[in-house]
XYZ file of C-alpha atoms in Angstrom:
420
model
C -4.664 -51.089 -1.834
C -1.465 -51.942 -3.698
C -2.735 -55.194 -4.935
C -5.891 -53.230 -6.406
C -3.395 -50.865 -8.119
C -1.525 -53.726 -9.586
C -4.682 -55.205 -10.969
C -5.718 -52.295 -12.793
C -2.160 -51.828 -14.245
C -2.361 -55.554 -15.299
C -5.716 -55.044 -16.945
C -4.413 -51.957 -18.946
C -1.243 -53.672 -19.786
C -3.308 -56.780 -21.155
C -5.743 -54.520 -23.280
C -3.001 -52.721 -24.991
C 0.161 -54.520 -26.513
C 3.473 -52.857 -27.436
C 2.268 -53.375 -31.026
C -0.951 -52.027 -30.516
C 0.464 -49.107 -28.749
C 2.908 -48.406 -31.746
C -0.025 -48.795 -34.097
C -2.318 -46.395 -31.989
C 0.450 -43.780 -31.767
C 1.197 -43.887 -35.277
C -2.379 -43.342 -36.097
C -2.410 -40.450 -33.482
C 0.427 -38.811 -35.048
C -1.017 -38.752 -38.611
C -4.297 -37.408 -37.117
C -2.418 -34.842 -35.110
C -0.656 -33.444 -38.315
C -3.973 -33.162 -39.901
C -5.317 -31.332 -37.024
C -2.155 -28.984 -37.082
C -2.877 -28.297 -40.602
C -6.549 -27.454 -39.844
C -5.403 -24.915 -37.220
C -2.883 -23.291 -39.678
C -5.512 -22.868 -42.257
C -8.482 -22.157 -39.752
C -6.805 -18.963 -38.028
C -6.646 -16.946 -41.132
C -10.241 -17.898 -42.311
C -11.745 -16.913 -38.904
C -9.548 -13.541 -38.405
C -12.416 -11.308 -39.799
C -15.145 -13.074 -37.664
C -12.958 -12.522 -34.307
C -12.296 -8.867 -35.249
C -16.009 -8.121 -35.868
C -17.032 -9.797 -32.520
C -14.425 -7.471 -30.715
C -12.011 -10.214 -29.760
C -8.834 -8.192 -30.715
C -5.876 -6.542 -29.123
C -3.284 -3.982 -30.088
C 0.393 -5.015 -30.334
C 2.116 -2.496 -27.956
C 5.706 -3.552 -28.844
C 5.329 -2.295 -32.574
C 5.572 1.063 -34.091
C 1.960 0.854 -35.443
C -0.156 0.551 -31.859
C -3.598 1.134 -33.537
C -3.843 -1.941 -35.868
C -5.852 -4.570 -34.228
C -4.676 -8.256 -34.099
C -7.281 -10.982 -33.464
C -7.152 -12.424 -29.966
C -8.280 -15.668 -28.331
C -6.976 -17.881 -31.241
C -6.226 -20.536 -28.317
C -10.058 -21.289 -28.879
C -9.299 -22.584 -32.513
C -6.308 -24.875 -31.457
C -8.196 -26.095 -28.513
C -11.327 -27.011 -30.436
C -9.366 -28.672 -33.251
C -7.285 -30.360 -30.441
C -10.741 -31.834 -29.029
C -11.951 -32.921 -32.499
C -8.649 -35.024 -32.907
C -9.032 -36.674 -29.649
C -12.798 -37.589 -30.078
C -11.680 -38.895 -33.623
C -8.820 -40.948 -31.865
C -11.350 -42.301 -29.244
C -12.358 -45.024 -31.907
C -8.913 -45.821 -32.788
C -7.821 -46.326 -28.889
C -11.213 -48.232 -27.592
C -12.641 -49.361 -30.999
C -10.895 -52.787 -31.069
C -12.613 -53.797 -27.770
C -15.928 -52.949 -29.247
C -15.338 -54.812 -32.235
C -14.151 -57.826 -30.385
C -16.354 -58.251 -27.491
C -14.025 -61.148 -26.251
C -11.448 -58.583 -25.202
C -11.564 -57.175 -21.734
C -12.685 -53.539 -22.036
C -10.343 -51.260 -20.123
C -12.912 -49.144 -18.294
C -10.641 -47.547 -16.042
C -8.539 -46.133 -18.879
C -11.771 -45.264 -20.697
C -12.996 -43.063 -17.673
C -9.495 -41.482 -17.533
C -9.540 -40.739 -20.997
C -13.132 -39.041 -21.052
C -12.524 -37.090 -17.652
C -9.252 -35.697 -19.174
C -11.017 -34.263 -22.008
C -13.802 -33.085 -19.935
C -11.277 -31.072 -17.757
C -9.311 -29.779 -20.794
C -12.719 -28.691 -22.284
C -13.938 -27.028 -18.918
C -10.455 -24.911 -18.792
C -10.804 -24.086 -22.530
C -14.333 -22.698 -21.958
C -13.225 -20.712 -18.910
C -10.105 -19.395 -20.658
C -12.399 -18.124 -23.287
C -14.714 -16.543 -20.878
C -11.864 -14.684 -19.199
C -10.746 -13.390 -22.465
C -14.385 -11.962 -23.065
C -15.108 -11.000 -19.371
C -11.871 -10.217 -18.134
C -12.274 -12.098 -14.836
C -10.494 -11.090 -11.550
C -7.283 -12.909 -10.384
C -9.017 -14.744 -7.496
C -11.308 -16.648 -10.131
C -8.274 -17.414 -11.985
C -6.916 -19.368 -8.868
C -10.250 -21.038 -7.990
C -11.458 -22.186 -11.635
C -8.503 -24.450 -12.200
C -9.000 -26.191 -9.018
C -12.738 -26.678 -9.711
C -12.194 -28.071 -13.172
C -9.530 -30.359 -11.904
C -12.093 -32.030 -9.582
C -13.540 -34.812 -11.944
C -9.967 -35.816 -12.941
C -9.022 -35.962 -9.106
C -12.152 -38.131 -8.403
C -11.503 -40.630 -11.243
C -7.936 -40.903 -10.039
C -9.289 -41.674 -6.463
C -11.763 -44.303 -7.976
C -9.286 -46.029 -10.143
C -7.133 -46.242 -6.750
C -4.420 -43.897 -7.901
C -1.219 -44.059 -5.756
C -0.676 -41.298 -3.265
C 2.980 -42.857 -2.354
C 6.317 -40.984 -2.866
C 9.440 -42.246 -2.781
C 11.885 -40.761 -0.186
C 15.364 -39.650 -0.900
C 18.041 -41.931 0.207
C 19.165 -39.510 3.025
C 15.377 -39.735 4.792
C 15.099 -43.594 4.375
C 16.566 -44.499 7.607
C 14.058 -42.274 9.264
C 10.955 -42.834 7.352
C 11.527 -45.737 5.245
C 11.469 -46.153 1.281
C 8.174 -44.723 0.612
C 5.611 -42.480 2.361
C 1.715 -42.565 1.771
C 0.843 -38.897 2.060
C -2.750 -39.484 1.355
C -5.132 -36.298 1.036
C -1.978 -34.197 0.820
C -1.355 -35.652 -2.677
C -4.806 -34.867 -4.029
C -4.097 -31.133 -2.590
C -0.811 -31.229 -4.506
C -2.338 -32.378 -7.790
C -5.130 -29.616 -7.486
C -2.399 -27.004 -6.838
C -0.365 -28.319 -9.894
C -3.450 -27.615 -12.223
C -3.661 -24.088 -10.906
C 0.172 -23.510 -11.128
C 0.409 -24.950 -14.779
C -2.292 -22.769 -15.845
C -1.283 -19.426 -14.379
C 2.338 -19.823 -14.693
C 2.041 -19.974 -18.611
C -0.410 -16.828 -18.288
C 2.235 -14.710 -16.547
C 5.000 -15.336 -18.513
C 3.840 -13.942 -21.658
C 3.656 -10.572 -23.451
C 5.901 -10.770 -26.710
C 5.049 -12.454 -29.735
C 5.477 -16.088 -29.856
C 6.462 -16.708 -25.995
C 3.319 -18.449 -25.122
C 2.867 -20.807 -27.753
C 6.662 -21.132 -28.179
C 6.993 -22.197 -24.679
C 4.371 -24.877 -24.503
C 5.675 -26.249 -27.852
C 9.027 -26.853 -26.244
C 7.741 -28.091 -23.017
C 5.082 -30.494 -24.631
C 7.903 -31.639 -26.844
C 10.247 -32.452 -23.857
C 7.543 -34.130 -21.751
C 6.587 -36.409 -25.049
C 10.348 -37.264 -25.169
C 10.346 -38.294 -21.598
C 7.111 -40.333 -22.263
C 8.934 -42.089 -25.127
C 11.995 -43.171 -23.090
C 9.668 -44.538 -20.388
C 7.576 -46.692 -22.794
C 10.015 -49.355 -21.728
C 9.217 -49.147 -17.996
C 6.660 -50.723 -15.965
C 4.275 -47.569 -16.104
C 4.093 -47.979 -19.927
C 0.751 -47.548 -20.367
C 0.441 -44.293 -18.470
C 3.239 -42.746 -20.598
C 1.288 -44.073 -23.648
C -1.822 -42.351 -22.416
C 0.072 -39.220 -22.005
C 1.616 -39.515 -25.714
C -1.966 -39.796 -27.070
C -2.856 -36.384 -25.499
C 0.576 -34.556 -26.388
C 1.008 -35.299 -29.853
C -2.206 -33.711 -30.989
C -1.316 -30.765 -28.573
C 2.050 -30.333 -29.797
C 0.813 -30.249 -33.587
C -2.112 -27.911 -32.815
C 0.229 -25.577 -30.648
C 2.847 -25.507 -33.271
C 0.454 -24.314 -35.925
C -0.609 -21.734 -33.576
C 2.975 -20.805 -33.170
C 3.280 -20.159 -36.723
C 0.594 -17.189 -36.590
C 1.753 -15.983 -33.205
C 5.376 -15.783 -33.729
C 6.986 -12.241 -34.662
C 5.262 -10.578 -36.431
C 2.231 -11.794 -34.680
C -0.882 -12.236 -36.872
C -2.849 -13.634 -34.000
C -2.917 -13.600 -30.263
C -3.401 -16.686 -28.162
C -5.151 -15.192 -25.304
C -5.909 -16.601 -21.949
C -7.909 -19.132 -23.883
C -4.633 -20.968 -24.956
C -2.929 -20.507 -21.529
C -5.871 -22.006 -19.601
C -6.129 -24.709 -22.246
C -2.304 -25.530 -22.328
C -1.832 -25.406 -18.675
C -4.730 -27.877 -17.889
C -3.368 -30.208 -20.668
C 0.055 -30.463 -18.853
C -1.622 -31.022 -15.476
C -3.751 -33.839 -16.969
C -0.959 -35.711 -18.821
C 1.164 -35.416 -15.500
C -1.534 -36.691 -13.124
C -2.989 -39.388 -15.291
C 0.613 -40.282 -16.490
C 1.636 -40.663 -13.112
C 4.741 -38.207 -13.156
C 3.172 -35.085 -11.537
C 6.648 -34.338 -9.717
C 8.665 -34.862 -12.822
C 6.690 -32.402 -15.065
C 7.771 -29.621 -12.763
C 11.362 -30.062 -14.145
C 10.234 -29.077 -17.647
C 8.781 -25.855 -16.120
C 12.056 -24.420 -14.512
C 11.807 -21.111 -16.648
C 8.199 -20.700 -15.549
C 8.965 -21.553 -11.962
C 11.745 -18.915 -11.741
C 9.563 -16.414 -13.411
C 6.696 -17.062 -10.866
C 9.232 -16.847 -7.878
C 10.677 -13.626 -9.375
C 7.272 -12.096 -9.798
C 6.180 -12.865 -6.226
C 6.787 -9.365 -4.989
C 4.420 -7.736 -7.597
C 1.765 -10.740 -7.362
C 1.409 -10.247 -3.867
C 1.468 -6.545 -4.087
C 4.516 -5.950 -2.069
C 5.709 -4.026 -5.144
C 3.185 -2.104 -7.228
C 2.074 -4.277 -10.118
C 0.625 -2.615 -13.588
C -1.985 -4.547 -15.428
C 0.526 -5.086 -18.285
C 4.117 -5.885 -17.406
C 5.419 -6.537 -21.160
C 8.763 -4.712 -22.235
C 8.646 -1.248 -23.377
C 9.009 -0.509 -27.042
C 11.732 2.083 -28.047
C 10.496 3.649 -31.181
C 14.031 5.263 -31.995
C 15.867 1.854 -31.680
C 13.152 -0.277 -32.854
C 13.855 -2.489 -29.962
C 12.229 -3.529 -26.753
C 13.769 -2.713 -23.325
C 12.785 -3.569 -19.802
C 9.627 -1.729 -18.464
C 9.481 -0.102 -15.085
C 6.967 0.011 -12.161
C 6.790 3.253 -10.094
C 7.074 3.047 -6.489
C 6.225 5.580 -3.762
C 9.112 5.324 -1.336
C 7.047 6.737 1.601
C 4.579 3.953 1.181
C 7.232 1.046 0.918
C 7.594 -1.340 3.812
C 11.292 -0.887 5.093
C 12.007 -4.732 4.714
C 10.818 -4.885 1.298
C 12.748 -1.654 0.179
C 15.966 -3.482 1.922
C 15.348 -6.645 -0.024
C 14.953 -4.697 -3.218
C 18.385 -3.067 -2.485
C 20.050 -6.301 -1.921
C 18.715 -7.644 -5.337
C 19.647 -4.486 -6.872
C 23.325 -5.137 -5.748
C 23.172 -8.642 -6.969
C 21.897 -7.493 -10.550
C 18.631 -9.331 -10.212
C 16.490 -5.907 -10.178
C 17.304 -2.539 -11.297
C 16.202 0.162 -8.783
C 16.583 3.712 -9.532
C 15.551 6.957 -7.836
C 13.547 9.593 -9.742
C 14.786 12.927 -10.593
C 12.824 16.450 -10.867
C 9.132 16.014 -10.109
C 9.691 12.180 -9.630
C 12.283 13.063 -7.165
C 10.584 11.138 -4.086
C 9.703 8.085 -6.236
C 11.470 4.905 -7.102
C 11.520 3.077 -10.091
C 12.066 -0.717 -10.563
C 11.841 -2.951 -13.378
C 8.732 -5.073 -13.618
C 9.629 -8.519 -12.196
C 9.337 -10.902 -15.080
C 11.814 -13.259 -16.563
C 11.325 -11.281 -19.795
C 12.469 -8.012 -18.358
C 15.392 -9.498 -16.395
C 16.672 -10.869 -19.684
C 16.617 -7.284 -21.139
C 18.261 -5.933 -18.046
C 21.358 -8.533 -18.523
C 21.529 -8.440 -22.272
C 20.273 -4.651 -22.756
C 17.428 -3.390 -25.544
C 16.994 -6.066 -28.252
C 14.585 -6.970 -31.026
C 11.456 -8.545 -29.938
C 12.279 -11.459 -32.322
C 15.670 -11.993 -30.850
C 14.174 -11.710 -27.463
C 11.525 -14.604 -27.905
C 14.240 -16.579 -29.609
C 16.366 -16.064 -26.498
C 13.759 -17.352 -24.062
C 12.787 -20.221 -26.366
C 16.427 -21.226 -26.333
C 16.662 -21.119 -22.549
C 13.297 -23.393 -22.369
C 15.341 -25.839 -24.536
C 18.427 -25.818 -22.392
C 16.143 -26.023 -19.390
C 14.537 -29.078 -20.617
C 18.007 -30.684 -21.407
C 18.853 -29.682 -17.718
C 15.649 -31.627 -16.674
C 16.723 -34.888 -18.437
C 20.125 -34.581 -16.475
C 18.216 -34.197 -13.241
C 15.724 -36.855 -13.897
C 18.291 -39.490 -15.021
C 21.923 -39.278 -14.018
C 21.389 -37.044 -10.896
C 18.188 -38.627 -9.682
C 20.185 -41.873 -9.044
C 22.310 -40.253 -6.369
C 19.331 -39.223 -4.424
C 16.670 -41.843 -4.862
């Protein structure tokens, strides 16, 4: 098994030299910039088309709640991304067609096409969700199904399922452990997590697109650092996908930032989540990628009581707009105390003492009810900072994303040597 993997990696390394990688990445970067410009110009051009088709929403955190904003603009970003990747196909593999004496990298070619297939599937499913408003159980199943072609190619190309053990466990387990099918289950769950974690960490102008740009740039920097490692080709492959993704997402952020002239929709969250899952799986850093999702992981864990219906969960958990202050403040969910499980209520009271939630009892007609802030990182930030302008809130959360990425690099390099 190990010898077969080594043979494939040797084939890939021989097919793309360091100079060839540099030239390909330079061309990829140029095409990516062109793609970003295309997205920036296309979104205003198709705005009226989306509005006529009923693909629009209202910005609930603005004084004017009646004006419609075009939604599902992630479709434009995803389509341009795919166009860029199709054009780059000739750059990455054209040399092998023009020069038949070179060994054609069939394994890399299959991974490239399958990656685009998975991303294309999620783009389609995300758009279907925007149009049909799919239920949450489908949102959990669809990413898993869409990742199956990629997992199959990973298996056929003899992808490694071995994990390195921490130093503390090596005396009992050894240096590495082959977990076999469990690794494939983990990768399938990674696709589900990446897709949905961006989707639930949203609700204010610029946050969905902004967080993906920061996370994408962080992963790209990690890939660049690792280009000198033994897994250089895997990180080169990841960069080929990430550069167009960052450029097109940045153009979308330009229109999605405050005041939003376009909403990204579930189309973009599905597309971006699958892109991260794809580069992590094919790039062989499916564990490291989670370090760049620390705010998203915290938001997911913090949201668990509402996601699993232990606490009432409204359809929209975005902050509440205060017209008098022209600021946003933490929104609340209503709890019927008599219907609450005692242990859930006890846990909420402990979290209230720790300043992690705000729990208050209603007065007057609502005296039998409790009110709790909606459990998202966005609302928690507002609890700690107090009401603030929406632009300020978005910038604060994006700065948090940047600081989390900086911490991820500290964990990945200086601290990792202490444990692995």
